[in-house]
PDB file of C-alpha atoms and ligand atoms in Angstrom:
ATOM      1  CA  MET R   3      -7.483  -1.419  22.346  1.00  0.00           C
ATOM      2  CA  ARG R   4      -4.859  -1.682  19.626  1.00  0.00           C
ATOM      3  CA  ILE R   5      -3.334   1.123  17.244  1.00  0.00           C
ATOM      4  CA  GLY R   6      -2.899   1.086  13.445  1.00  0.00           C
ATOM      5  CA  PHE R   7      -0.672   3.693  11.990  1.00  0.00           C
ATOM      6  CA  ASP R   8      -0.277   4.238   8.189  1.00  0.00           C
ATOM      7  CA  LEU R   9       3.148   6.055   7.288  1.00  0.00           C
ATOM      8  CA  GLY R  10       2.891   7.430   3.970  1.00  0.00           C
ATOM      9  CA  GLY R  11       5.155   9.736   1.828  1.00  0.00           C
ATOM     10  CA  THR R  12       2.531  12.639   2.040  1.00  0.00           C
ATOM     11  CA  LYS R  13       0.333  11.838   4.798  1.00  0.00           C
ATOM     12  CA  MET R  14       0.178   9.888   7.918  1.00  0.00           C
ATOM     13  CA  LEU R  15      -3.033   8.523   9.878  1.00  0.00           C
ATOM     14  CA  ALA R  16      -3.139   6.884  13.380  1.00  0.00           C
ATOM     15  CA  VAL R  17      -6.314   5.180  14.266  1.00  0.00           C
ATOM     16  CA  VAL R  18      -7.456   3.603  17.588  1.00  0.00           C
ATOM     17  CA  LEU R  19      -9.481   0.246  17.149  1.00  0.00           C
ATOM     18  CA  ASP R  20     -11.274  -1.824  19.673  1.00  0.00           C
ATOM     19  CA  GLY R  21     -11.365  -5.731  19.379  1.00  0.00           C
ATOM     20  CA  ARG R  22     -13.982  -5.589  16.671  1.00  0.00           C
ATOM     21  CA  ASN R  23     -11.971  -3.271  14.482  1.00  0.00           C
ATOM     22  CA  HIS R  24     -14.234  -0.327  15.157  1.00  0.00           C
ATOM     23  CA  ILE R  25     -12.740   3.059  15.218  1.00  0.00           C
ATOM     24  CA  GLN R  26     -12.635   4.538  18.530  1.00  0.00           C
ATOM     25  CA  GLY R  27     -10.195   7.504  17.887  1.00  0.00           C
ATOM     26  CA  LYS R  28      -7.890   8.836  14.969  1.00  0.00           C
ATOM     27  CA  LYS R  29      -5.490  11.503  13.944  1.00  0.00           C
ATOM     28  CA  LYS R  30      -4.259  12.626  10.599  1.00  0.00           C
ATOM     29  CA  ALA R  31      -1.264  14.836   9.732  1.00  0.00           C
ATOM     30  CA  ARG R  32       0.645  15.686   6.632  1.00  0.00           C
ATOM     31  CA  THR R  33       3.992  13.977   6.696  1.00  0.00           C
ATOM     32  CA  LEU R  34       6.899  16.518   7.290  1.00  0.00           C
ATOM     33  CA  GLY R  35      10.617  15.690   6.814  1.00  0.00           C
ATOM     34  CA  GLY R  36      13.698  16.664   8.794  1.00  0.00           C
ATOM     35  CA  GLY R  37      15.205  13.366   9.138  1.00  0.00           C
ATOM     36  CA  ASN R  38      14.895  10.316  11.367  1.00  0.00           C
ATOM     37  CA  GLU R  39      14.376  11.643  14.674  1.00  0.00           C
ATOM     38  CA  ALA R  40      12.060  14.608  13.636  1.00  0.00           C
ATOM     39  CA  VAL R  41       9.829  12.232  11.276  1.00  0.00           C
ATOM     40  CA  ALA R  42       9.847   9.762  14.371  1.00  0.00           C
ATOM     41  CA  ALA R  43       8.822  12.445  16.756  1.00  0.00           C
ATOM     42  CA  GLN R  44       5.885  13.594  14.676  1.00  0.00           C
ATOM     43  CA  ILE R  45       4.737   9.935  14.278  1.00  0.00           C
ATOM     44  CA  ALA R  46       4.605   9.613  18.105  1.00  0.00           C
ATOM     45  CA  GLU R  47       2.663  13.087  18.270  1.00  0.00           C
ATOM     46  CA  VAL R  48       0.194  12.024  15.993  1.00  0.00           C
ATOM     47  CA  ILE R  49      -0.395   8.590  17.820  1.00  0.00           C
ATOM     48  CA  ARG R  50      -0.812  10.667  21.202  1.00  0.00           C
ATOM     49  CA  GLY R  51      -3.348  12.615  19.145  1.00  0.00           C
ATOM     50  CA  ALA R  52      -5.554   9.381  18.288  1.00  0.00           C
ATOM     51  CA  MET R  53      -5.148   8.242  21.891  1.00  0.00           C
ATOM     52  CA  GLN R  54      -6.413  11.430  23.076  1.00  0.00           C
ATOM     53  CA  ASP R  55      -9.343  11.530  20.534  1.00  0.00           C
ATOM     54  CA  ALA R  56     -10.203   8.024  21.625  1.00  0.00           C
ATOM     55  CA  ASP R  57      -9.918   9.320  25.401  1.00  0.00           C
ATOM     56  CA  ILE R  58      -7.493   6.461  26.350  1.00  0.00           C
ATOM     57  CA  THR R  59      -3.818   6.175  27.625  1.00  0.00           C
ATOM     58  CA  ALA R  60      -1.049   4.012  26.462  1.00  0.00           C
ATOM     59  CA  GLY R  61      -1.715   1.756  29.014  1.00  0.00           C
ATOM     60  CA  ALA R  62      -5.023   0.551  27.510  1.00  0.00           C
ATOM     61  CA  VAL R  63      -3.214  -0.448  24.121  1.00  0.00           C
ATOM     62  CA  THR R  64      -2.026  -3.778  23.746  1.00  0.00           C
ATOM     63  CA  ALA R  65      -0.215  -3.333  20.257  1.00  0.00           C
ATOM     64  CA  LEU R  66       0.854  -0.905  17.785  1.00  0.00           C
ATOM     65  CA  GLY R  67       1.293  -1.797  14.056  1.00  0.00           C
ATOM     66  CA  VAL R  68       2.865   0.565  11.750  1.00  0.00           C
ATOM     67  CA  ALA R  69       2.271   0.313   8.003  1.00  0.00           C
ATOM     68  CA  VAL R  70       5.033   1.765   6.162  1.00  0.00           C
ATOM     69  CA  ALA R  71       5.247   2.732   2.465  1.00  0.00           C
ATOM     70  CA  GLY R  72       8.749   1.338   1.429  1.00  0.00           C
ATOM     71  CA  PRO R  73      11.203  -1.203   2.450  1.00  0.00           C
ATOM     72  CA  ILE R  74      11.410  -2.317   5.980  1.00  0.00           C
ATOM     73  CA  ASN R  75      13.333  -5.005   8.210  1.00  0.00           C
ATOM     74  CA  ALA R  76      10.205  -6.047   9.915  1.00  0.00           C
ATOM     75  CA  GLU R  77      12.181  -8.315  12.439  1.00  0.00           C
ATOM     76  CA  LYS R  78      14.338  -5.536  13.681  1.00  0.00           C
ATOM     77  CA  GLY R  79      11.492  -3.075  13.548  1.00  0.00           C
ATOM     78  CA  MET R  80      13.616  -0.878  11.191  1.00  0.00           C
ATOM     79  CA  ILE R  81      12.638   1.488   8.148  1.00  0.00           C
ATOM     80  CA  LEU R  82      15.344   0.939   5.461  1.00  0.00           C
ATOM     81  CA  GLU R  83      15.758   3.313   2.525  1.00  0.00           C
ATOM     82  CA  PRO R  84      12.030   4.242   1.530  1.00  0.00           C
ATOM     83  CA  PRO R  85      11.927   6.681  -1.527  1.00  0.00           C
ATOM     84  CA  ASN R  86       9.315   8.798  -0.410  1.00  0.00           C
ATOM     85  CA  LEU R  87      10.252   9.231   3.365  1.00  0.00           C
ATOM     86  CA  ASP R  88      12.982  11.246   5.053  1.00  0.00           C
ATOM     87  CA  MET R  89      14.022   8.308   7.041  1.00  0.00           C
ATOM     88  CA  ARG R  90      17.191   6.218   6.542  1.00  0.00           C
ATOM     89  CA  ASN R  91      18.070   2.842   8.350  1.00  0.00           C
ATOM     90  CA  PHE R  92      16.090   3.997  11.365  1.00  0.00           C
ATOM     91  CA  SER R  93      14.853   1.548  14.498  1.00  0.00           C
ATOM     92  CA  LEU R  94      11.455   3.042  14.248  1.00  0.00           C
ATOM     93  CA  ALA R  95       9.824   0.269  16.458  1.00  0.00           C
ATOM     94  CA  GLU R  96      12.587   0.805  19.126  1.00  0.00           C
ATOM     95  CA  TYR R  97      11.824   4.325  19.356  1.00  0.00           C
ATOM     96  CA  LEU R  98       8.211   4.294  19.361  1.00  0.00           C
ATOM     97  CA  GLN R  99       8.332   1.550  21.859  1.00  0.00           C
ATOM     98  CA  GLY R 100      10.578   3.797  24.039  1.00  0.00           C
ATOM     99  CA  GLU R 101       8.432   7.024  23.420  1.00  0.00           C
ATOM    100  CA  LEU R 102       4.918   4.987  24.198  1.00  0.00           C
ATOM    101  CA  GLY R 103       5.622   2.159  26.228  1.00  0.00           C
ATOM    102  CA  ILE R 104       3.610   0.034  23.496  1.00  0.00           C
ATOM    103  CA  PRO R 105       4.692  -3.024  21.687  1.00  0.00           C
ATOM    104  CA  VAL R 106       5.499  -2.035  18.240  1.00  0.00           C
ATOM    105  CA  PHE R 107       5.783  -3.817  14.848  1.00  0.00           C
ATOM    106  CA  LEU R 108       6.374  -2.863  11.215  1.00  0.00           C
ATOM    107  CA  GLU R 109       4.746  -4.087   8.393  1.00  0.00           C
ATOM    108  CA  ASN R 110       4.934  -3.081   4.469  1.00  0.00           C
ATOM    109  CA  ASP R 111       1.724  -0.959   3.774  1.00  0.00           C
ATOM    110  CA  VAL R 112       0.526  -3.080   0.879  1.00  0.00           C
ATOM    111  CA  ASN R 113       0.554  -6.280   2.932  1.00  0.00           C
ATOM    112  CA  ALA R 114      -1.159  -4.329   5.719  1.00  0.00           C
ATOM    113  CA  GLY R 115      -3.869  -3.286   3.344  1.00  0.00           C
ATOM    114  CA  LEU R 116      -4.381  -6.815   2.186  1.00  0.00           C
ATOM    115  CA  TRP R 117      -4.606  -8.091   5.819  1.00  0.00           C
ATOM    116  CA  GLY R 118      -7.102  -5.392   6.630  1.00  0.00           C
ATOM    117  CA  GLU R 119      -9.375  -6.677   3.874  1.00  0.00           C
ATOM    118  CA  TYR R 120      -8.545 -10.281   4.977  1.00  0.00           C
ATOM    119  CA  VAL R 121      -9.644  -9.768   8.319  1.00  0.00           C
ATOM    120  CA  ALA R 122     -12.660  -6.967   8.160  1.00  0.00           C
ATOM    121  CA  GLY R 123     -13.203  -6.171   4.399  1.00  0.00           C
ATOM    122  CA  ALA R 124     -13.622  -7.915   0.892  1.00  0.00           C
ATOM    123  CA  ALA R 125     -11.482 -11.055   1.645  1.00  0.00           C
ATOM    124  CA  ARG R 126     -13.261 -11.973   4.705  1.00  0.00           C
ATOM    125  CA  GLY R 127     -13.856 -15.925   5.072  1.00  0.00           C
ATOM    126  CA  TYR R 128     -11.339 -16.918   2.318  1.00  0.00           C
ATOM    127  CA  ARG R 129      -7.962 -18.499   2.893  1.00  0.00           C
ATOM    128  CA  HIS R 130      -6.175 -17.909  -0.523  1.00  0.00           C
ATOM    129  CA  VAL R 131      -6.255 -14.526  -1.443  1.00  0.00           C
ATOM    130  CA  ILE R 132      -4.268 -12.330  -3.886  1.00  0.00           C
ATOM    131  CA  GLY R 133      -4.161  -8.622  -3.595  1.00  0.00           C
ATOM    132  CA  ILE R 134      -3.501  -6.174  -6.232  1.00  0.00           C
ATOM    133  CA  PHE R 135      -3.469  -2.313  -5.464  1.00  0.00           C
ATOM    134  CA  PRO R 136      -3.112  -0.290  -8.790  1.00  0.00           C
ATOM    135  CA  GLY R 137      -2.170   3.469  -8.005  1.00  0.00           C
ATOM    136  CA  THR R 138       1.131   5.384  -8.997  1.00  0.00           C
ATOM    137  CA  GLY R 139       2.723   1.852  -9.058  1.00  0.00           C
ATOM    138  CA  ILE R 140       1.183  -1.412  -8.633  1.00  0.00           C
ATOM    139  CA  GLY R 141       1.531  -3.098  -5.183  1.00  0.00           C
ATOM    140  CA  GLY R 142       0.590  -6.874  -4.367  1.00  0.00           C
ATOM    141  CA  GLY R 143       0.512  -9.123  -1.577  1.00  0.00           C
ATOM    142  CA  LEU R 144      -0.232 -12.809  -0.841  1.00  0.00           C
ATOM    143  CA  ILE R 145      -2.160 -14.653   1.650  1.00  0.00           C
ATOM    144  CA  LEU R 146      -1.606 -18.324   1.261  1.00  0.00           C
ATOM    145  CA  ASP R 147      -3.427 -20.810   3.371  1.00  0.00           C
ATOM    146  CA  GLY R 148      -4.572 -18.097   5.771  1.00  0.00           C
ATOM    147  CA  VAL R 149      -1.077 -16.560   6.420  1.00  0.00           C
ATOM    148  CA  LEU R 150       0.639 -13.677   4.974  1.00  0.00           C
ATOM    149  CA  TYR R 151       3.199 -14.736   2.830  1.00  0.00           C
ATOM    150  CA  ARG R 152       6.215 -12.467   2.963  1.00  0.00           C
ATOM    151  CA  GLY R 153       9.285 -14.424   1.328  1.00  0.00           C
ATOM    152  CA  LYS R 154      12.910 -14.209   2.492  1.00  0.00           C
ATOM    153  CA  LEU R 155      13.338 -10.597   2.234  1.00  0.00           C
ATOM    154  CA  GLY R 156       9.646  -9.667   3.128  1.00  0.00           C
ATOM    155  CA  ALA R 157       8.950  -8.377  -0.450  1.00  0.00           C
ATOM    156  CA  ALA R 158       7.075 -11.200  -1.686  1.00  0.00           C
ATOM    157  CA  GLY R 159       4.173 -10.378  -3.865  1.00  0.00           C
ATOM    158  CA  GLU R 160       5.847  -7.684  -6.380  1.00  0.00           C
ATOM    159  CA  ILE R 161       3.205  -8.345  -8.798  1.00  0.00           C
ATOM    160  CA  GLY R 162       3.762  -4.704 -10.500  1.00  0.00           C
ATOM    161  CA  HIS R 163       7.130  -5.915 -11.584  1.00  0.00           C
ATOM    162  CA  ILE R 164       6.170  -9.110 -13.472  1.00  0.00           C
ATOM    163  CA  THR R 165       6.901  -8.650 -17.294  1.00  0.00           C
ATOM    164  CA  VAL R 166       3.913  -8.457 -19.350  1.00  0.00           C
ATOM    165  CA  GLN R 167       5.264  -6.812 -22.481  1.00  0.00           C
ATOM    166  CA  PRO R 168       9.015  -7.770 -22.917  1.00  0.00           C
ATOM    167  CA  ASP R 169       9.681  -4.920 -25.375  1.00  0.00           C
ATOM    168  CA  GLY R 170       7.358  -2.502 -23.447  1.00  0.00           C
ATOM    169  CA  ARG R 171       7.783   0.897 -21.601  1.00  0.00           C
ATOM    170  CA  ARG R 172      10.706   1.424 -19.154  1.00  0.00           C
ATOM    171  CA  CYS R 173       9.648   0.816 -15.451  1.00  0.00           C
ATOM    172  CA  GLY R 174      10.924   2.557 -12.426  1.00  0.00           C
ATOM    173  CA  CYS R 175      12.572  -0.543 -11.186  1.00  0.00           C
ATOM    174  CA  GLY R 176      14.841  -0.356 -14.550  1.00  0.00           C
ATOM    175  CA  ASN R 177      13.174  -3.255 -16.338  1.00  0.00           C
ATOM    176  CA  PHE R 178      11.170  -3.007 -19.600  1.00  0.00           C
ATOM    177  CA  GLY R 179       7.489  -3.857 -19.738  1.00  0.00           C
ATOM    178  CA  CYS R 180       6.382  -4.368 -16.179  1.00  0.00           C
ATOM    179  CA  LEU R 181       2.729  -4.670 -15.304  1.00  0.00           C
ATOM    180  CA  GLU R 182       3.084  -1.362 -13.408  1.00  0.00           C
ATOM    181  CA  ALA R 183       4.637   0.338 -16.468  1.00  0.00           C
ATOM    182  CA  VAL R 184       1.700  -0.480 -18.595  1.00  0.00           C
ATOM    183  CA  ALA R 185      -1.484  -0.749 -16.309  1.00  0.00           C
ATOM    184  CA  SER R 186      -0.928   1.534 -13.307  1.00  0.00           C
ATOM    185  CA  ARG R 187      -2.687   5.104 -13.191  1.00  0.00           C
ATOM    186  CA  THR R 188       0.842   6.609 -13.990  1.00  0.00           C
ATOM    187  CA  ALA R 189       0.938   4.506 -17.123  1.00  0.00           C
ATOM    188  CA  ILE R 190      -2.661   5.453 -18.047  1.00  0.00           C
ATOM    189  CA  ALA R 191      -1.870   8.940 -17.294  1.00  0.00           C
ATOM    190  CA  ARG R 192       0.971   9.006 -19.585  1.00  0.00           C
ATOM    191  CA  ASP R 193      -1.172   7.653 -22.589  1.00  0.00           C
ATOM    192  CA  LEU R 194      -3.989  10.176 -21.723  1.00  0.00           C
ATOM    193  CA  VAL R 195      -1.224  13.003 -21.806  1.00  0.00           C
ATOM    194  CA  LEU R 196      -0.466  12.198 -25.352  1.00  0.00           C
ATOM    195  CA  LEU R 197      -4.284  11.625 -26.352  1.00  0.00           C
ATOM    196  CA  ALA R 198      -5.010  14.920 -24.996  1.00  0.00           C
ATOM    197  CA  ALA R 199      -2.053  16.683 -26.862  1.00  0.00           C
ATOM    198  CA  ASN R 200      -3.225  15.091 -30.241  1.00  0.00           C
ATOM    199  CA  GLY R 201      -6.637  16.532 -29.660  1.00  0.00           C
ATOM    200  CA  GLN R 202      -7.938  12.851 -29.377  1.00  0.00           C
ATOM    201  CA  SER R 203      -9.818  13.456 -26.184  1.00  0.00           C
ATOM    202  CA  PRO R 204     -12.077  16.408 -25.731  1.00  0.00           C
ATOM    203  CA  VAL R 205     -12.725  15.926 -21.956  1.00  0.00           C
ATOM    204  CA  LEU R 206      -8.919  15.945 -21.025  1.00  0.00           C
ATOM    205  CA  ALA R 207      -8.188  18.703 -23.530  1.00  0.00           C
ATOM    206  CA  GLU R 208     -10.859  20.893 -21.803  1.00  0.00           C
ATOM    207  CA  ALA R 209      -9.435  19.972 -18.407  1.00  0.00           C
ATOM    208  CA  GLY R 210      -6.001  21.104 -19.572  1.00  0.00           C
ATOM    209  CA  ALA R 211      -4.753  17.630 -18.889  1.00  0.00           C
ATOM    210  CA  THR R 212      -1.256  18.149 -20.382  1.00  0.00           C
ATOM    211  CA  ASP R 213       0.522  17.013 -17.380  1.00  0.00           C
ATOM    212  CA  ILE R 214       0.837  13.607 -16.035  1.00  0.00           C
ATOM    213  CA  ARG R 215       0.347  14.725 -12.532  1.00  0.00           C
ATOM    214  CA  LEU R 216      -2.918  16.550 -13.425  1.00  0.00           C
ATOM    215  CA  ILE R 217      -4.662  13.096 -14.503  1.00  0.00           C
ATOM    216  CA  LYS R 218      -6.144  11.724 -11.308  1.00  0.00           C
ATOM    217  CA  SER R 219      -8.585   8.794 -11.137  1.00  0.00           C
ATOM    218  CA  GLY R 220     -11.445  11.228 -10.771  1.00  0.00           C
ATOM    219  CA  LEU R 221     -10.666  13.137 -13.949  1.00  0.00           C
ATOM    220  CA  ILE R 222     -10.343   9.672 -15.865  1.00  0.00           C
ATOM    221  CA  ALA R 223     -13.563   8.629 -14.518  1.00  0.00           C
ATOM    222  CA  ARG R 224     -15.286  11.726 -15.637  1.00  0.00           C
ATOM    223  CA  ALA R 225     -13.805  11.331 -19.091  1.00  0.00           C
ATOM    224  CA  LEU R 226     -15.555   7.985 -19.218  1.00  0.00           C
ATOM    225  CA  ASP R 227     -18.602   9.127 -17.930  1.00  0.00           C
ATOM    226  CA  ALA R 228     -18.723  11.442 -20.779  1.00  0.00           C
ATOM    227  CA  GLY R 229     -18.428   8.762 -23.330  1.00  0.00           C
ATOM    228  CA  ASP R 230     -14.920   9.742 -24.279  1.00  0.00           C
ATOM    229  CA  SER R 231     -13.871   6.756 -26.581  1.00  0.00           C
ATOM    230  CA  GLY R 232     -10.287   7.380 -26.734  1.00  0.00           C
ATOM    231  CA  VAL R 233      -9.926   7.430 -22.839  1.00  0.00           C
ATOM    232  CA  ALA R 234     -12.188   4.184 -22.671  1.00  0.00           C
ATOM    233  CA  GLU R 235      -9.531   2.456 -25.231  1.00  0.00           C
ATOM    234  CA  VAL R 236      -6.760   3.561 -23.119  1.00  0.00           C
ATOM    235  CA  VAL R 237      -8.153   2.114 -19.760  1.00  0.00           C
ATOM    236  CA  GLU R 238      -9.139  -1.029 -21.418  1.00  0.00           C
ATOM    237  CA  GLN R 239      -5.881  -1.555 -22.778  1.00  0.00           C
ATOM    238  CA  ALA R 240      -4.503  -1.084 -19.460  1.00  0.00           C
ATOM    239  CA  ALA R 241      -6.955  -3.178 -17.586  1.00  0.00           C
ATOM    240  CA  GLY R 242      -6.098  -6.064 -20.123  1.00  0.00           C
ATOM    241  CA  PHE R 243      -2.492  -5.943 -18.956  1.00  0.00           C
ATOM    242  CA  LEU R 244      -3.608  -6.164 -15.499  1.00  0.00           C
ATOM    243  CA  GLY R 245      -5.517  -9.084 -16.455  1.00  0.00           C
ATOM    244  CA  ILE R 246      -2.518 -10.900 -17.676  1.00  0.00           C
ATOM    245  CA  GLY R 247      -1.029 -10.264 -14.482  1.00  0.00           C
ATOM    246  CA  MET R 248      -3.840 -11.719 -12.842  1.00  0.00           C
ATOM    247  CA  ALA R 249      -3.805 -14.762 -14.818  1.00  0.00           C
ATOM    248  CA  ALA R 250      -0.081 -15.241 -13.833  1.00  0.00           C
ATOM    249  CA  MET R 251      -1.046 -15.264 -10.313  1.00  0.00           C
ATOM    250  CA  VAL R 252      -4.042 -17.601 -10.783  1.00  0.00           C
ATOM    251  CA  ASN R 253      -1.793 -20.212 -12.495  1.00  0.00           C
ATOM    252  CA  THR R 254       0.740 -19.896  -9.940  1.00  0.00           C
ATOM    253  CA  PHE R 255      -1.214 -19.705  -6.623  1.00  0.00           C
ATOM    254  CA  ASP R 256      -4.682 -21.186  -7.417  1.00  0.00           C
ATOM    255  CA  PRO R 257      -6.289 -18.548  -5.166  1.00  0.00           C
ATOM    256  CA  GLU R 258     -10.099 -18.187  -4.494  1.00  0.00           C
ATOM    257  CA  LEU R 259     -10.198 -14.652  -4.789  1.00  0.00           C
ATOM    258  CA  ILE R 260      -8.455 -11.550  -6.090  1.00  0.00           C
ATOM    259  CA  VAL R 261      -8.893  -8.256  -4.277  1.00  0.00           C
ATOM    260  CA  VAL R 262      -8.165  -5.194  -6.158  1.00  0.00           C
ATOM    261  CA  GLY R 263      -8.072  -1.996  -4.521  1.00  0.00           C
ATOM    262  CA  GLY R 264      -6.487   1.463  -4.598  1.00  0.00           C
ATOM    263  CA  GLY R 265      -7.759   4.864  -6.015  1.00  0.00           C
ATOM    264  CA  LEU R 266      -7.873   3.754  -9.689  1.00  0.00           C
ATOM    265  CA  VAL R 267     -10.205   0.967  -8.675  1.00  0.00           C
ATOM    266  CA  GLU R 268     -12.364   3.331  -6.248  1.00  0.00           C
ATOM    267  CA  LYS R 269     -13.015   5.643  -8.974  1.00  0.00           C
ATOM    268  CA  LEU R 270     -13.219   3.491 -12.084  1.00  0.00           C
ATOM    269  CA  GLY R 271     -14.698   0.277 -10.566  1.00  0.00           C
ATOM    270  CA  ASP R 272     -16.023  -2.026 -13.191  1.00  0.00           C
ATOM    271  CA  ARG R 273     -14.722  -0.041 -15.938  1.00  0.00           C
ATOM    272  CA  TYR R 274     -11.262  -1.003 -14.989  1.00  0.00           C
ATOM    273  CA  LEU R 275     -12.053  -4.354 -13.310  1.00  0.00           C
ATOM    274  CA  LYS R 276     -14.196  -5.897 -15.889  1.00  0.00           C
ATOM    275  CA  PRO R 277     -11.940  -5.852 -18.815  1.00  0.00           C
ATOM    276  CA  ALA R 278      -9.167  -6.928 -16.463  1.00  0.00           C
ATOM    277  CA  GLU R 279     -11.260  -9.930 -15.239  1.00  0.00           C
ATOM    278  CA  SER R 280     -12.202 -11.035 -18.607  1.00  0.00           C
ATOM    279  CA  MET R 281      -8.675 -11.099 -19.780  1.00  0.00           C
ATOM    280  CA  MET R 282      -7.560 -12.850 -16.748  1.00  0.00           C
ATOM    281  CA  ARG R 283     -10.411 -15.641 -17.642  1.00  0.00           C
ATOM    282  CA  ARG R 284      -9.149 -15.824 -21.343  1.00  0.00           C
ATOM    283  CA  ARG R 285      -5.575 -16.468 -20.257  1.00  0.00           C
ATOM    284  CA  ALA R 286      -5.431 -18.427 -17.148  1.00  0.00           C
ATOM    285  CA  MET R 287      -5.746 -22.204 -16.968  1.00  0.00           C
ATOM    286  CA  ARG R 288      -9.381 -22.878 -17.252  1.00  0.00           C
ATOM    287  CA  ARG R 289      -9.735 -25.388 -14.351  1.00  0.00           C
ATOM    288  CA  LEU R 290      -7.905 -22.880 -12.119  1.00  0.00           C
ATOM    289  CA  VAL R 291      -9.729 -19.802 -12.792  1.00  0.00           C
ATOM    290  CA  ALA R 292     -13.335 -21.146 -13.172  1.00  0.00           C
ATOM    291  CA  ASP R 293     -14.247 -20.411  -9.620  1.00  0.00           C
ATOM    292  CA  VAL R 294     -11.779 -17.247  -8.987  1.00  0.00           C
ATOM    293  CA  ILE R 295     -13.752 -14.508  -7.766  1.00  0.00           C
ATOM    294  CA  VAL R 296     -12.420 -11.071  -8.447  1.00  0.00           C
ATOM    295  CA  SER R 297     -13.651  -8.297  -5.934  1.00  0.00           C
ATOM    296  CA  ALA R 298     -12.916  -4.657  -5.546  1.00  0.00           C
ATOM    297  CA  ALA R 299     -11.593  -3.638  -1.746  1.00  0.00           C
ATOM    298  CA  ALA R 300     -14.082  -2.640   0.645  1.00  0.00           C
ATOM    299  CA  LEU R 301     -12.365  -0.702   3.336  1.00  0.00           C
ATOM    300  CA  GLY R 302     -10.401   2.027   1.412  1.00  0.00           C
ATOM    301  CA  ASP R 303      -7.564   3.574   3.294  1.00  0.00           C
ATOM    302  CA  GLU R 304      -8.825   2.045   6.506  1.00  0.00           C
ATOM    303  CA  ALA R 305      -7.881  -1.285   5.226  1.00  0.00           C
ATOM    304  CA  THR R 306      -4.138  -0.392   5.994  1.00  0.00           C
ATOM    305  CA  VAL R 307      -4.647   0.676   9.756  1.00  0.00           C
ATOM    306  CA  ILE R 308      -6.816  -2.181  10.441  1.00  0.00           C
ATOM    307  CA  GLY R 309      -4.415  -4.553   9.004  1.00  0.00           C
ATOM    308  CA  ALA R 310      -1.448  -2.989  10.621  1.00  0.00           C
ATOM    309  CA  ALA R 311      -2.997  -3.186  14.119  1.00  0.00           C
ATOM    310  CA  ASP R 312      -4.413  -6.703  13.694  1.00  0.00           C
ATOM    311  CA  LEU R 313      -1.046  -8.183  12.537  1.00  0.00           C
ATOM    312  CA  ALA R 314       0.721  -6.373  15.463  1.00  0.00           C
ATOM    313  CA  GLU R 315      -1.699  -7.951  17.900  1.00  0.00           C
ATOM    314  CA  ARG R 316      -1.040 -11.297  16.667  1.00  0.00           C
ATOM    315  CA  ALA R 317       2.570 -10.743  16.567  1.00  0.00           C
ATOM    316  CA  VAL R 318       2.299  -9.768  20.534  1.00  0.00           C
ATOM    317  CA  LYS R 319       0.286 -12.916  21.005  1.00  0.00           C
ATOM    318  CA  SER R 320       2.520 -15.271  19.414  1.00  0.00           C
ATOM    319  CA  ARG R 321       5.670 -14.142  21.191  1.00  0.00           C
TER     320      ARG R 321
HETATM  321 ZN1   ZN Q 429       9.297  -2.726 -12.815  1.00  0.00          ZN
END
């Protein structure tokens, strides 16, 4: 058995998996604050809960992979300075290993999610895969020649911060016109708030969508279902920018497959993916893009825990 853990800013999830990535037990919780030790203790508690649910003890677990929403030092098993977690420069791997007696490895959550799709989901059977996950921001990851490519800082694949519009909107990273500033759910929501305020979207106006935070993927999908042309235009434009980013990936990495996941894709499906794909095909070099497959992620939230567990297991075996 191995355990995958997804440490997010708002929730955490521990899952016990067998050798075929089937879930044997799980435990979920809302992520609390309180600083390094308090959050770490909560993580250990949730992991114990998942083992209890699977009716196993730590002795039956060969590896624990923790996927973290934020920057880490994977080699040292350290959480660095994640914006959404109440932890700073903390050796989480060492702590959990001490508490549970299981070898622990940390991974960036986007990489873990992509790896999950690679071993058990939409990217199974391919060797050259780009992962793109539009949501609040846009995360990305690279599997090159069957290997998860991390780069010198472990930060490779920041697709969301490629410039796609030099004079575009300001991004959270400080740059202007980054892909995530124009194609993420946040970017779409920002445009839709204006649309609603101008009375150009009956569905959004009726939903009282005057606040970015109220515009979730589900509401965008409902507006599209209702034939709201203003909303359709905004989504199509955002997807077009995503396609420009995808074309850059195709030209740079010559992938077989681009897997696109996250809440926006789960809710909007082809209405976001198809315009992105057709822009990608128009912009990328014809010879490189001809056989590229664009596919929606298959595993949802489970990809992250499956990927984290599998990467941890491989790390244990290779040391
Ligand atoms: Zn940026």
